[in-house]
Amino acid sequence: MNAPSEEATLLDKLRAGDPQAFTTLVDQYTAAMLRVARNYVRSTELAEDVVQETWIAVLKGMANFQGRSSLRTWIFAILINTAKRKGTSEHRHHEVETLAFTGGTVDRARFRDADDPYPGHWRESPSAFPETPEGSILGKELTTIAAEQLALLPERQRIVVTLRDLLGFEADEVCELLDVSLGNQRVLLHRGRAAIRAVLEVYLQG
Amino acid sequence: MMDPTPIDCDQFVELVTDYLENALDDGLRARLEAHLDECDGCLNYLQQMTTTVALLGKVRADEVDPQIRQRLLDAIASWSSQQ
């Protein structure tokens, strides 16, 4: 994220219509915008259309941008609204979906039964994941598996994990963008991360 | 006084994200940390979760196709010139 003073300078240039400032902004955010948009629409082409429409809306709205949220939050809010409009999936029932699922995130069979002397404890303790130095082959394999599993998560979990863990958005920013409570944001993050962890564990156990 | 009820492993795994997000109240946090002090399995589970988060942070956004980038910049320039 830009430091506040950097963002103020960038905003001044954008409002003055400095084309270089827009190029900077496009280069900074387009990859992340395409990734987020792709969560809502069926094809890469549609995601590109969403991003293009978003940039035009950013241009139109720049003069009225109040700076109540960060520039990044504002841009992504426009992006998500645009993507939802173009998307075909149903978005209204998500809060219900979020709360309906009450199962655990770890296989129940991993824990001891109620009649065991240590009910609720691991039958067999998990092992730590190996450290993977920058550039190591195993690190790349695990990152690929994490990315593949991310793509398979339910939509809301996928979007929250993408914003938080891939793109580095703050929790309150995600709540504002997705219009969810902090608590529900954490539930979605928890389930998404836990599902990816489980797949990595299976892979590492071979 | 701290609630002495111990946390079990199957509870820990559902609290781990709240713990990492600093969303637990002091009492529950202390109980959870007391559990971690004596449970290697849950300590490893915590490490697995933080490693998962770190791996996700290394998933790079695909490079933006230069043609797409140029189309966006052209669309912006075209819109700006009409104002």
Coordinates of N, CA and C in Angstrom, one line a residue, chain A residues 94-100 156-157 160 174-175 178-191, chain B residues 18:
Chain A
H94 N -25.3 -15.2 0.3 CA -24.0 -15.5 0.8 C -23.9 -15.5 2.3
E95 N -24.6 -14.5 2.9 CA -24.5 -14.4 4.4 C -25.1 -15.6 5.0
V96 N -26.2 -16.1 4.4 CA -26.8 -17.3 4.9 C -25.8 -18.5 4.7
E97 N -25.2 -18.6 3.5 CA -24.2 -19.6 3.3 C -23.1 -19.6 4.3
T98 N -22.7 -18.4 4.6 CA -21.6 -18.2 5.6 C -21.9 -18.8 6.9
L99 N -23.1 -18.6 7.3 CA -23.5 -19.0 8.7 C -24.0 -20.4 8.8
A100 N -24.5 -20.9 7.6 CA -25.2 -22.2 7.6 C -24.2 -23.4 7.9
R156 N -16.9 -16.9 -1.6 CA -16.6 -15.9 -0.6 C -15.3 -16.2 0.1
Q157 N -15.0 -17.5 0.4 CA -13.7 -17.8 1.1 C -12.6 -17.4 0.1
V160 N -12.0 -13.6 0.1 CA -11.4 -13.1 1.3 C -9.9 -13.6 1.4
V174 N -11.2 -5.3 3.9 CA -12.0 -6.4 3.3 C -13.4 -6.3 3.7
C175 N -13.7 -6.0 5.0 CA -15.1 -5.9 5.5 C -15.8 -4.8 4.7
L178 N -16.4 -6.0 1.0 CA -17.4 -7.1 0.8 C -18.6 -6.9 1.6
D179 N -18.7 -5.9 2.4 CA -19.8 -5.6 3.2 C -20.1 -6.8 4.1
V180 N -19.1 -7.3 4.8 CA -19.3 -8.3 5.8 C -18.8 -7.8 7.2
S181 N -19.2 -8.5 8.2 CA -18.7 -8.1 9.6 C -17.3 -8.6 9.7
L182 N -16.6 -8.1 10.7 CA -15.3 -8.6 11.0 C -15.3 -10.1 11.4
G183 N -16.3 -10.4 12.1 CA -16.5 -11.8 12.6 C -16.6 -12.8 11.4
N184 N -17.5 -12.4 10.4 CA -17.7 -13.2 9.3 C -16.5 -13.3 8.4
Q185 N -15.8 -12.1 8.3 CA -14.6 -12.1 7.5 C -13.6 -13.1 8.1
R186 N -13.5 -13.2 9.4 CA -12.6 -14.1 10.0 C -13.0 -15.6 9.8
V187 N -14.3 -15.8 9.8 CA -14.9 -17.2 9.6 C -14.5 -17.6 8.1
L188 N -14.7 -16.7 7.2 CA -14.4 -17.1 5.8 C -12.9 -17.3 5.6
L189 N -12.1 -16.4 6.2 CA -10.6 -16.5 6.2 C -10.2 -17.9 6.8
H190 N -10.7 -18.2 7.9 CA -10.4 -19.4 8.7 C -10.7 -20.6 7.8
R191 N -11.9 -20.7 7.3 CA -12.2 -21.9 6.5 C -11.4 -22.0 5.3
Chain B
D18 N -8.7 -16.8 14.8 CA -9.0 -15.7 15.7 C -7.7 -15.3 16.5

